[in-house]
Amino acid sequence: MSFELPKLPYEYAALEPHVDARTMEIHHSKHHQAYVTNLNNAIAGTEAESLSIEEICRNISKYPMAVRNNGGGHYNHSLFWNIMAPNAGGSPQGELAEAITKQFGSFEDFKTQFAQAAATRFGSGWAWLCVKDDKSLCVCSTPNQDNPLMDIAECKGLPILGIDVWEHAYYLHYQNRRPDYVSAFWNVINWDEVSRRFSAAMK
Ligand code: MN3
């Protein structure tokens, strides 16, 4: 079985003006597609073909770098498309809101920590909100296409929210202004999906 590019759950222009249509189209149809194609090539004929992308990530130290880079790329982008939505943003509700307040002090304090993690990731990578094994929340960032599911990650947990801070995610519209892109990201976060992931992680 080979991995496939997931269909975007909205139109390329749906996240305008925060994320522009041209960026979304190239990001999904070219960048993510390349990770999927290269992942399939890297695992062709190996036992990894029968595994889920989560299982591959959790044992990533067993695999060549091509699997780490492209498998991470596939997992990360699949999550990213789903935790964004048109007419979204606002703030989390219910148990996730309570957990964020408990861990970070307030939603505003969480936003500051997350934005800081995104802004200070040198070069290419991702910032994350994760549920750790002890069920507490944490904010962290990873380089390149690594993620906190990977056994080689410095910060480990199940990602429930992530932002792509590779230049390909924002450069056409924001050029070098990564902090402006991170600020705009709050307007497109699909908190219903983040909450769903949180609840699943807490089970
Ligand atoms: Mn990307």
Coordinates of C-alpha atoms and ligand atoms in Angstrom, one line a residue:
M1 CA 0.0 0.0 0.0
S2 CA 1.3 3.5 -0.7
F3 CA 0.5 6.8 0.8
E4 CA -1.7 9.3 -0.9
L5 CA -2.0 13.1 -0.9
P6 CA -5.1 13.8 1.2
K7 CA -7.7 16.1 -0.4
L8 CA -7.7 19.5 1.1
P9 CA -10.9 19.9 3.2
Y10 CA -11.6 23.4 1.7
E11 CA -10.7 25.4 -1.5
Y12 CA -7.2 26.9 -1.9
A13 CA -8.6 30.4 -1.5
A14 CA -10.7 29.6 1.6
L15 CA -8.1 30.8 4.1
E16 CA -7.7 34.3 2.4
P17 CA -6.6 36.8 3.4
H18 CA -4.6 35.1 6.1
V19 CA -3.1 32.4 3.9
D20 CA -3.2 33.2 0.2
A21 CA -4.6 30.8 -2.4
R22 CA -1.3 30.6 -4.5
T23 CA 0.7 29.6 -1.4
M24 CA -2.0 27.0 -0.5
E25 CA -2.0 25.6 -4.0
I26 CA 1.7 25.2 -4.3
H27 CA 2.1 24.0 -0.7
H28 CA -0.5 21.3 -1.0
S29 CA -0.2 20.2 -4.7
K30 CA 3.6 20.5 -5.0
H31 CA 5.3 20.4 -1.6
H32 CA 3.0 17.9 0.1
Q33 CA 2.7 15.8 -3.0
A34 CA 6.5 15.7 -3.2
Y35 CA 6.8 14.4 0.4
V36 CA 4.2 11.7 -0.5
T37 CA 6.0 10.6 -3.7
N38 CA 9.4 10.6 -2.1
L39 CA 8.1 8.7 1.0
N40 CA 6.6 6.0 -1.3
N41 CA 9.8 5.7 -3.2
A42 CA 11.8 5.5 0.0
I43 CA 9.8 2.7 1.5
A44 CA 9.0 0.7 -1.7
G45 CA 9.5 -3.0 -1.1
T46 CA 10.1 -2.6 2.7
E47 CA 8.0 -3.6 5.6
A48 CA 7.1 0.1 6.2
E49 CA 4.7 -0.2 3.3
S50 CA 2.3 -2.0 5.7
L51 CA 2.6 0.6 8.5
S52 CA 0.7 3.7 9.3
I53 CA 2.5 7.1 9.1
E54 CA 2.2 7.4 12.9
E55 CA 3.9 4.0 13.4
I56 CA 6.7 5.0 11.0
C57 CA 7.2 8.3 12.9
R58 CA 7.3 6.6 16.3
N59 CA 10.1 4.4 15.2
I60 CA 11.8 6.9 12.8
S61 CA 15.3 6.1 14.1
K62 CA 15.1 2.7 12.3
Y63 CA 14.7 4.3 8.9
P64 CA 16.9 6.2 6.4
M65 CA 16.9 10.0 6.4
A66 CA 14.6 10.1 3.3
V67 CA 11.9 8.4 5.3
R68 CA 12.4 10.8 8.2
N69 CA 12.2 13.9 6.0
N70 CA 9.4 12.8 3.7
G71 CA 7.4 10.7 6.2
G72 CA 7.6 13.7 8.6
G73 CA 6.5 16.0 5.8
H74 CA 3.5 13.8 5.0
Y75 CA 2.4 13.5 8.7
N76 CA 3.0 17.2 9.5
H77 CA 1.1 18.5 6.4
S78 CA -1.8 16.1 6.8
L79 CA -2.3 17.5 10.3
F80 CA -1.7 21.1 9.2
W81 CA -4.5 21.1 6.6
N82 CA -7.0 19.8 9.1
I83 CA -6.3 22.1 12.0
M84 CA -7.0 25.1 9.8
A85 CA -10.4 26.1 8.4
P86 CA -12.2 29.0 6.9
N87 CA -14.3 31.2 9.3
A88 CA -12.3 29.8 12.2
G89 CA -10.1 31.2 14.8
G90 CA -11.4 32.5 18.1
S91 CA -10.4 30.6 21.2
P92 CA -10.7 27.0 22.3
Q93 CA -13.7 25.9 24.5
G94 CA -14.4 23.3 27.1
E95 CA -11.8 20.8 28.4
L96 CA -9.1 22.0 26.0
A97 CA -9.6 25.6 27.2
E98 CA -9.3 24.5 30.8
A99 CA -6.2 22.5 30.1
I100 CA -4.5 25.4 28.3
T101 CA -5.3 27.7 31.2
K102 CA -4.0 25.2 33.7
Q103 CA -0.8 24.6 31.9
F104 CA 0.1 28.1 30.6
G105 CA -1.8 30.5 33.0
S106 CA -4.1 31.8 30.3
F107 CA -4.9 31.5 26.6
E108 CA -3.0 34.7 26.0
D109 CA 0.1 33.3 27.7
F110 CA -0.2 30.1 25.6
K111 CA -0.4 32.2 22.4
T112 CA 2.8 34.1 23.5
Q113 CA 4.7 30.9 24.1
F114 CA 3.5 29.3 20.8
A115 CA 4.3 32.4 18.8
Q116 CA 7.7 32.5 20.5
A117 CA 8.4 28.9 19.6
A118 CA 7.4 29.6 15.9
A119 CA 9.4 32.8 15.7
T120 CA 12.6 31.4 17.2
R121 CA 12.8 28.2 15.3
F122 CA 16.0 28.9 13.2
G123 CA 15.6 28.1 9.6
S124 CA 12.9 25.6 8.6
G125 CA 10.6 23.7 11.0
W126 CA 7.4 23.6 13.0
A127 CA 6.0 24.8 16.3
W128 CA 3.6 22.5 18.2
L129 CA 1.1 22.2 20.9
C130 CA 1.4 18.6 22.2
V131 CA -0.1 16.2 24.7
K132 CA 2.7 14.5 26.5
D133 CA 2.7 10.9 27.9
D134 CA 1.7 12.3 31.3
K135 CA -1.3 14.0 29.7
S136 CA 0.1 17.5 30.3
L137 CA 0.3 20.0 27.5
C138 CA 3.5 21.5 26.1
V139 CA 4.7 23.9 23.4
C140 CA 7.8 23.2 21.5
S141 CA 9.4 23.3 18.1
T142 CA 11.2 20.8 15.8
P143 CA 13.6 21.3 12.9
N144 CA 13.0 20.4 9.3
Q145 CA 10.1 17.9 9.0
D146 CA 10.7 16.3 12.4
N147 CA 7.8 16.1 14.8
P148 CA 7.2 15.3 18.5
L149 CA 5.9 11.8 17.6
M150 CA 9.4 10.8 16.4
D151 CA 11.6 8.8 18.8
I152 CA 14.5 11.1 18.0
A153 CA 12.6 14.3 18.9
E154 CA 13.8 16.4 21.8
C155 CA 10.2 17.2 22.9
K156 CA 7.9 14.2 22.7
G157 CA 4.2 14.0 22.6
L158 CA 1.1 13.8 20.4
P159 CA 0.8 17.0 18.3
I160 CA -2.7 18.5 18.4
L161 CA -1.8 21.8 16.8
G162 CA 1.1 22.8 14.6
I163 CA 2.3 25.6 12.4
D164 CA 4.6 25.2 9.4
V165 CA 7.3 27.9 9.6
W166 CA 9.2 26.8 6.4
E167 CA 9.4 29.8 4.1
H168 CA 7.4 28.0 1.5
A169 CA 4.4 28.3 3.9
Y170 CA 4.4 32.1 3.9
Y171 CA 7.0 33.7 1.7
L172 CA 4.8 34.7 -1.3
H173 CA 2.6 36.8 0.9
Y174 CA 4.6 37.7 4.0
Q175 CA 8.2 37.6 2.6
N176 CA 10.5 37.7 5.6
R177 CA 7.8 38.7 8.1
R178 CA 7.4 35.3 9.8
P179 CA 5.8 36.9 12.9
D180 CA 3.1 38.5 10.8
Y181 CA 2.3 35.0 9.4
V182 CA 2.2 33.6 12.9
S183 CA -0.2 36.4 14.0
A184 CA -2.5 35.7 11.1
F185 CA -2.5 32.0 11.8
W186 CA -4.7 32.5 14.9
N187 CA -7.5 33.5 12.5
V188 CA -7.6 30.2 10.7
I189 CA -7.2 27.7 13.6
N190 CA -9.9 25.0 13.6
W191 CA -10.3 24.7 17.4
D192 CA -13.0 22.0 16.9
E193 CA -10.5 19.8 15.3
V194 CA -7.8 20.6 17.8
S195 CA -10.2 19.8 20.6
R196 CA -11.1 16.5 18.9
R197 CA -7.4 15.6 18.8
F198 CA -7.0 16.7 22.4
S199 CA -9.9 14.5 23.6
A200 CA -8.5 11.5 21.6
A201 CA -5.1 12.0 23.2
M202 CA -6.5 12.2 26.7
K203 CA -8.3 8.8 26.4
Ligands
MN3_1 MN 5.2 22.9 4.4

